[in-house]
GROMACS .gro file of C-alpha atoms in nm:
model
  331
    1UNK     CA    1  30.870  42.934  21.132
    2UNK     CA    2  30.745  43.281  21.037
    3UNK     CA    3  31.101  43.414  20.993
    4UNK     CA    4  31.192  43.132  20.756
    5UNK     CA    5  30.889  43.193  20.535
    6UNK     CA    6  30.943  43.568  20.534
    7UNK     CA    7  31.309  43.535  20.437
    8UNK     CA    8  31.218  43.292  20.160
    9UNK     CA    9  30.961  43.532  20.016
   10UNK     CA   10  31.207  43.821  20.041
   11UNK     CA   11  31.470  43.617  19.856
   12UNK     CA   12  31.228  43.533  19.575
   13UNK     CA   13  31.126  43.897  19.536
   14UNK     CA   14  31.490  44.007  19.507
   15UNK     CA   15  31.563  43.726  19.261
   16UNK     CA   16  31.273  43.827  19.037
   17UNK     CA   17  31.389  44.188  19.041
   18UNK     CA   18  31.741  44.090  18.939
   19UNK     CA   19  31.621  43.861  18.659
   20UNK     CA   20  31.382  44.119  18.519
   21UNK     CA   21  31.663  44.375  18.497
   22UNK     CA   22  31.910  44.135  18.337
   23UNK     CA   23  31.935  44.045  17.967
   24UNK     CA   24  31.733  43.743  17.863
   25UNK     CA   25  31.894  43.421  17.749
   26UNK     CA   26  32.069  43.367  17.416
   27UNK     CA   27  32.238  43.705  17.429
   28UNK     CA   28  31.920  43.899  17.342
   29UNK     CA   29  31.793  44.199  17.536
   30UNK     CA   30  31.445  44.197  17.683
   31UNK     CA   31  31.181  44.321  17.436
   32UNK     CA   32  31.086  44.685  17.477
   33UNK     CA   33  30.730  44.789  17.547
   34UNK     CA   34  30.575  44.891  17.211
   35UNK     CA   35  30.535  45.263  17.170
   36UNK     CA   36  30.185  45.401  17.142
   37UNK     CA   37  30.107  45.429  16.770
   38UNK     CA   38  29.954  45.736  16.618
   39UNK     CA   39  29.604  45.710  16.466
   40UNK     CA   40  29.595  45.560  16.117
   41UNK     CA   41  29.560  45.834  15.857
   42UNK     CA   42  29.284  45.740  15.614
   43UNK     CA   43  29.096  45.875  15.316
   44UNK     CA   44  28.761  45.715  15.232
   45UNK     CA   45  28.649  45.699  14.867
   46UNK     CA   46  28.277  45.626  14.854
   47UNK     CA   47  27.963  45.620  14.639
   48UNK     CA   48  27.746  45.695  14.944
   49UNK     CA   49  27.377  45.749  14.873
   50UNK     CA   50  27.276  45.446  14.666
   51UNK     CA   51  27.308  45.141  14.890
   52UNK     CA   52  27.312  45.225  15.261
   53UNK     CA   53  27.621  45.027  15.361
   54UNK     CA   54  27.851  45.321  15.272
   55UNK     CA   55  27.688  45.527  15.546
   56UNK     CA   56  27.752  45.251  15.797
   57UNK     CA   57  28.116  45.237  15.689
   58UNK     CA   58  28.162  45.613  15.733
   59UNK     CA   59  27.984  45.595  16.069
   60UNK     CA   60  28.216  45.317  16.187
   61UNK     CA   61  28.519  45.522  16.084
   62UNK     CA   62  28.384  45.823  16.276
   63UNK     CA   63  28.336  45.609  16.586
   64UNK     CA   64  28.689  45.464  16.569
   65UNK     CA   65  28.949  45.666  16.761
   66UNK     CA   66  29.220  45.456  16.596
   67UNK     CA   67  29.160  45.651  16.273
   68UNK     CA   68  29.241  46.005  16.165
   69UNK     CA   69  29.014  46.078  15.870
   70UNK     CA   70  29.199  46.320  15.643
   71UNK     CA   71  28.907  46.346  15.404
   72UNK     CA   72  28.630  46.170  15.217
   73UNK     CA   73  28.601  46.165  14.839
   74UNK     CA   74  28.291  46.083  14.636
   75UNK     CA   75  28.284  45.869  14.324
   76UNK     CA   76  28.038  45.744  14.060
   77UNK     CA   77  27.724  45.912  13.933
   78UNK     CA   78  27.609  46.237  14.093
   79UNK     CA   79  27.924  46.295  14.293
   80UNK     CA   80  27.837  46.652  14.398
   81UNK     CA   81  27.509  46.544  14.559
   82UNK     CA   82  27.693  46.261  14.730
   83UNK     CA   83  27.930  46.525  14.870
   84UNK     CA   84  27.633  46.724  15.003
   85UNK     CA   85  27.502  46.409  15.170
   86UNK     CA   86  27.838  46.376  15.344
   87UNK     CA   87  27.832  46.745  15.444
   88UNK     CA   88  27.510  46.688  15.633
   89UNK     CA   89  27.606  46.348  15.775
   90UNK     CA   90  27.940  46.473  15.906
   91UNK     CA   91  27.790  46.790  16.053
   92UNK     CA   92  27.516  46.597  16.232
   93UNK     CA   93  27.781  46.359  16.365
   94UNK     CA   94  27.977  46.654  16.501
   95UNK     CA   95  28.262  46.632  16.247
   96UNK     CA   96  28.210  46.914  15.995
   97UNK     CA   97  28.588  46.965  16.001
   98UNK     CA   98  28.649  46.660  15.780
   99UNK     CA   99  28.707  46.774  15.419
  100UNK     CA  100  28.480  46.637  15.147
  101UNK     CA  101  28.598  46.630  14.785
  102UNK     CA  102  28.393  46.546  14.479
  103UNK     CA  103  28.498  46.318  14.195
  104UNK     CA  104  28.414  46.365  13.830
  105UNK     CA  105  28.044  46.288  13.767
  106UNK     CA  106  27.948  45.991  13.553
  107UNK     CA  107  27.617  45.888  13.394
  108UNK     CA  108  27.399  45.743  13.672
  109UNK     CA  109  27.342  45.369  13.667
  110UNK     CA  110  27.197  45.302  14.011
  111UNK     CA  111  26.923  45.465  14.221
  112UNK     CA  112  27.028  45.751  14.448
  113UNK     CA  113  26.796  45.634  14.724
  114UNK     CA  114  26.907  45.890  14.984
  115UNK     CA  115  26.882  46.196  14.761
  116UNK     CA  116  26.627  46.374  14.984
  117UNK     CA  117  26.869  46.361  15.277
  118UNK     CA  118  27.142  46.508  15.055
  119UNK     CA  119  26.925  46.778  14.898
  120UNK     CA  120  26.776  46.911  15.221
  121UNK     CA  121  27.025  47.199  15.210
  122UNK     CA  122  27.128  47.148  15.572
  123UNK     CA  123  27.502  47.203  15.621
  124UNK     CA  124  27.568  47.177  15.246
  125UNK     CA  125  27.881  47.356  15.130
  126UNK     CA  126  27.860  47.566  14.814
  127UNK     CA  127  28.133  47.367  14.638
  128UNK     CA  128  28.383  47.088  14.690
  129UNK     CA  129  28.744  47.042  14.576
  130UNK     CA  130  28.836  46.792  14.308
  131UNK     CA  131  28.868  46.443  14.453
  132UNK     CA  132  29.172  46.330  14.252
  133UNK     CA  133  29.366  46.650  14.320
  134UNK     CA  134  29.276  46.626  14.690
  135UNK     CA  135  29.388  46.262  14.711
  136UNK     CA  136  29.722  46.321  14.540
  137UNK     CA  137  29.790  46.635  14.744
  138UNK     CA  138  29.729  46.447  15.069
  139UNK     CA  139  29.962  46.167  14.961
  140UNK     CA  140  30.235  46.421  14.886
  141UNK     CA  141  30.187  46.576  15.229
  142UNK     CA  142  30.188  46.235  15.402
  143UNK     CA  143  30.404  45.998  15.192
  144UNK     CA  144  30.384  45.638  15.304
  145UNK     CA  145  30.132  45.721  15.577
  146UNK     CA  146  29.785  45.715  15.419
  147UNK     CA  147  29.553  45.417  15.393
  148UNK     CA  148  29.297  45.463  15.116
  149UNK     CA  149  28.963  45.296  15.191
  150UNK     CA  150  28.798  45.233  14.852
  151UNK     CA  151  28.430  45.138  14.889
  152UNK     CA  152  28.287  45.250  14.556
  153UNK     CA  153  28.354  45.213  14.184
  154UNK     CA  154  28.715  45.301  14.115
  155UNK     CA  155  28.691  45.613  13.896
  156UNK     CA  156  28.894  45.833  14.132
  157UNK     CA  157  29.153  45.560  14.183
  158UNK     CA  158  29.205  45.508  13.810
  159UNK     CA  159  29.222  45.883  13.746
  160UNK     CA  160  29.481  45.929  14.022
  161UNK     CA  161  29.696  45.649  13.877
  162UNK     CA  162  29.675  45.807  13.533
  163UNK     CA  163  29.757  46.155  13.661
  164UNK     CA  164  30.050  46.076  13.891
  165UNK     CA  165  30.137  45.706  13.931
  166UNK     CA  166  30.455  45.778  14.126
  167UNK     CA  167  30.267  45.974  14.390
  168UNK     CA  168  29.988  45.715  14.400
  169UNK     CA  169  30.245  45.446  14.483
  170UNK     CA  170  30.334  45.641  14.797
  171UNK     CA  171  30.012  45.533  14.962
  172UNK     CA  172  30.074  45.316  15.266
  173UNK     CA  173  29.811  45.069  15.142
  174UNK     CA  174  29.464  45.040  14.994
  175UNK     CA  175  29.181  44.845  15.154
  176UNK     CA  176  28.897  44.794  14.909
  177UNK     CA  177  28.556  44.636  14.905
  178UNK     CA  178  28.535  44.475  14.566
  179UNK     CA  179  28.559  44.162  14.361
  180UNK     CA  180  28.431  43.809  14.390
  181UNK     CA  181  28.658  43.506  14.411
  182UNK     CA  182  28.447  43.197  14.485
  183UNK     CA  183  28.106  43.308  14.618
  184UNK     CA  184  27.873  43.535  14.423
  185UNK     CA  185  27.587  43.756  14.534
  186UNK     CA  186  27.346  43.577  14.766
  187UNK     CA  187  27.592  43.307  14.869
  188UNK     CA  188  27.604  43.337  15.248
  189UNK     CA  189  27.805  43.020  15.292
  190UNK     CA  190  27.533  42.789  15.420
  191UNK     CA  191  27.304  42.736  15.122
  192UNK     CA  192  27.343  42.629  14.761
  193UNK     CA  193  27.663  42.775  14.617
  194UNK     CA  194  27.637  43.078  14.390
  195UNK     CA  195  27.919  43.090  14.136
  196UNK     CA  196  28.156  43.388  14.106
  197UNK     CA  197  28.028  43.688  13.916
  198UNK     CA  198  28.138  44.044  13.842
  199UNK     CA  199  28.102  44.260  14.153
  200UNK     CA  200  27.947  44.609  14.134
  201UNK     CA  201  28.249  44.823  14.225
  202UNK     CA  202  28.473  44.640  13.978
  203UNK     CA  203  28.213  44.611  13.703
  204UNK     CA  204  28.142  44.984  13.688
  205UNK     CA  205  28.501  45.076  13.601
  206UNK     CA  206  28.688  44.769  13.481
  207UNK     CA  207  28.987  44.962  13.336
  208UNK     CA  208  29.047  45.140  13.669
  209UNK     CA  209  29.027  44.808  13.854
  210UNK     CA  210  29.285  44.662  13.617
  211UNK     CA  211  29.513  44.960  13.680
  212UNK     CA  212  29.476  44.923  14.055
  213UNK     CA  213  29.575  44.557  14.063
  214UNK     CA  214  29.882  44.645  13.856
  215UNK     CA  215  29.973  44.964  14.047
  216UNK     CA  216  30.228  44.811  14.284
  217UNK     CA  217  30.058  44.943  14.601
  218UNK     CA  218  29.990  44.714  14.898
  219UNK     CA  219  29.633  44.605  14.835
  220UNK     CA  220  29.390  44.434  15.073
  221UNK     CA  221  29.069  44.307  14.916
  222UNK     CA  222  28.738  44.240  15.091
  223UNK     CA  223  28.533  44.063  14.819
  224UNK     CA  224  28.176  43.931  14.818
  225UNK     CA  225  28.308  43.608  14.969
  226UNK     CA  226  28.361  43.778  15.306
  227UNK     CA  227  28.134  44.085  15.311
  228UNK     CA  228  27.775  43.963  15.276
  229UNK     CA  229  27.696  44.042  15.639
  230UNK     CA  230  27.327  44.099  15.714
  231UNK     CA  231  27.206  44.364  15.958
  232UNK     CA  232  26.898  44.173  16.069
  233UNK     CA  233  26.589  44.303  16.248
  234UNK     CA  234  26.720  44.242  16.600
  235UNK     CA  235  27.045  44.427  16.532
  236UNK     CA  236  26.861  44.714  16.361
  237UNK     CA  237  26.619  44.752  16.652
  238UNK     CA  238  26.909  44.771  16.896
  239UNK     CA  239  27.103  45.021  16.688
  240UNK     CA  240  26.819  45.249  16.583
  241UNK     CA  241  26.691  45.280  16.940
  242UNK     CA  242  27.012  45.438  17.072
  243UNK     CA  243  26.916  45.796  16.991
  244UNK     CA  244  27.265  45.930  16.922
  245UNK     CA  245  27.335  46.175  16.638
  246UNK     CA  246  27.503  45.901  16.433
  247UNK     CA  247  27.241  45.632  16.493
  248UNK     CA  248  26.962  45.882  16.421
  249UNK     CA  249  27.127  45.973  16.091
  250UNK     CA  250  27.171  45.604  16.004
  251UNK     CA  251  26.806  45.540  16.090
  252UNK     CA  252  26.691  45.814  15.854
  253UNK     CA  253  26.921  45.701  15.574
  254UNK     CA  254  26.805  45.341  15.623
  255UNK     CA  255  26.440  45.439  15.580
  256UNK     CA  256  26.519  45.648  15.273
  257UNK     CA  257  26.706  45.350  15.129
  258UNK     CA  258  26.367  45.182  15.138
  259UNK     CA  259  26.457  44.815  15.165
  260UNK     CA  260  26.447  44.578  15.460
  261UNK     CA  261  26.777  44.409  15.547
  262UNK     CA  262  27.102  44.588  15.463
  263UNK     CA  263  27.408  44.390  15.363
  264UNK     CA  264  27.706  44.561  15.524
  265UNK     CA  265  27.964  44.502  15.251
  266UNK     CA  266  28.159  44.825  15.299
  267UNK     CA  267  28.208  44.843  15.678
  268UNK     CA  268  28.421  44.529  15.652
  269UNK     CA  269  28.706  44.745  15.520
  270UNK     CA  270  28.705  44.968  15.829
  271UNK     CA  271  28.670  44.670  16.064
  272UNK     CA  272  28.963  44.495  15.896
  273UNK     CA  273  29.186  44.801  15.928
  274UNK     CA  274  29.121  44.824  16.301
  275UNK     CA  275  29.111  44.450  16.376
  276UNK     CA  276  29.258  44.234  16.097
  277UNK     CA  277  29.156  43.913  16.276
  278UNK     CA  278  28.795  43.986  16.176
  279UNK     CA  279  28.878  43.905  15.814
  280UNK     CA  280  29.200  43.701  15.776
  281UNK     CA  281  29.371  43.749  15.440
  282UNK     CA  282  29.584  43.533  15.215
  283UNK     CA  283  29.817  43.634  14.931
  284UNK     CA  284  29.683  43.592  14.580
  285UNK     CA  285  29.750  43.712  14.229
  286UNK     CA  286  29.424  43.856  14.097
  287UNK     CA  287  29.355  43.926  13.731
  288UNK     CA  288  29.061  44.150  13.637
  289UNK     CA  289  28.931  44.030  13.302
  290UNK     CA  290  28.744  44.227  13.038
  291UNK     CA  291  28.404  44.126  13.185
  292UNK     CA  292  28.486  44.241  13.537
  293UNK     CA  293  28.558  43.903  13.694
  294UNK     CA  294  28.834  43.904  13.955
  295UNK     CA  295  29.004  43.576  13.881
  296UNK     CA  296  29.280  43.411  14.085
  297UNK     CA  297  29.571  43.366  13.846
  298UNK     CA  298  29.861  43.183  14.012
  299UNK     CA  299  30.043  43.140  13.682
  300UNK     CA  300  30.232  42.835  13.560
  301UNK     CA  301  30.419  42.617  13.811
  302UNK     CA  302  30.757  42.699  13.660
  303UNK     CA  303  30.694  43.077  13.666
  304UNK     CA  304  30.424  43.159  13.922
  305UNK     CA  305  30.272  43.504  13.928
  306UNK     CA  306  30.372  43.699  14.240
  307UNK     CA  307  30.082  43.800  14.468
  308UNK     CA  308  29.939  44.144  14.395
  309UNK     CA  309  29.681  44.145  14.676
  310UNK     CA  310  29.595  44.009  15.017
  311UNK     CA  311  29.241  43.872  14.997
  312UNK     CA  312  28.988  43.777  15.265
  313UNK     CA  313  28.775  43.479  15.160
  314UNK     CA  314  28.577  43.438  15.482
  315UNK     CA  315  28.477  43.642  15.785
  316UNK     CA  316  28.316  43.574  16.121
  317UNK     CA  317  27.974  43.740  16.114
  318UNK     CA  318  27.920  43.717  16.489
  319UNK     CA  319  28.260  43.867  16.569
  320UNK     CA  320  28.204  44.143  16.312
  321UNK     CA  321  27.874  44.256  16.464
  322UNK     CA  322  28.009  44.230  16.818
  323UNK     CA  323  28.275  44.475  16.700
  324UNK     CA  324  28.048  44.701  16.496
  325UNK     CA  325  27.735  44.749  16.705
  326UNK     CA  326  27.889  44.867  17.034
  327UNK     CA  327  28.099  45.123  16.846
  328UNK     CA  328  27.806  45.265  16.654
  329UNK     CA  329  27.590  45.270  16.967
  330UNK     CA  330  27.841  45.457  17.182
  331UNK     CA  331  27.713  45.807  17.268
   0.00000   0.00000   0.00000
């Protein structure tokens, strides 16, 4: 009895070995094991220092080994002080090697809530390269390989398109936080609907937003509809108690921000890049009107407008925070 069972098992093992080495049915070869991909090369364009969600986005990028951060550029308002904030934040996070470039300053419209952190003088560099020149130079060095993460008003983006549109089109893609399709500010999806309205990043440079949606670059949009994700008291207590350099810096920036519950609009872009299932997208043609509304514009039935963006209209808040918090808390 034992010999029969043993011979049967031996036969099955040999059969499996032969089948695994042979071509699969229908004349196709067996699929190869995917090669290990290199880290995604990214540049982050941010107005860090006003709202605190930019800092959480940069922190998430720093804690994501899937990303190679080629540099961070600052946009909107006091761009040089924003760059000094990043100098300190990156140094305290152990990444002073990441270049920081400063965009052209614009008249301030918001409140630079984290100015004291930026102006402490710790780790501040005496000057910073021009953001637009830095962005275009990096694209030339890495054609078709850079993902631009745009999480602020689009001054640098518009200036880069104006200066060298051919080089700008050699970006691999852009992932932006911006716009509003169906749900305006304060519409969390379970209360009275809030109608669409102009979103901050679009509203503060409407011409640059219009140029971006017409630029012909692969564009992924995380609008208000999918990014109003609240870092509530329980999540804050967990995160701020970790005592790592990054969580300590976030704790300080949170308290300087001076409000209670952050809405983590901007980190959605980083989360989507690493795990697109966290914010599924759909193709749309978006038109930015003269008031800063981002309006779906499918065009007439007999001549529909081709999609110019992939847009996320909903996200899973629980899945997002289960992704975000362990990464930020990791020593």
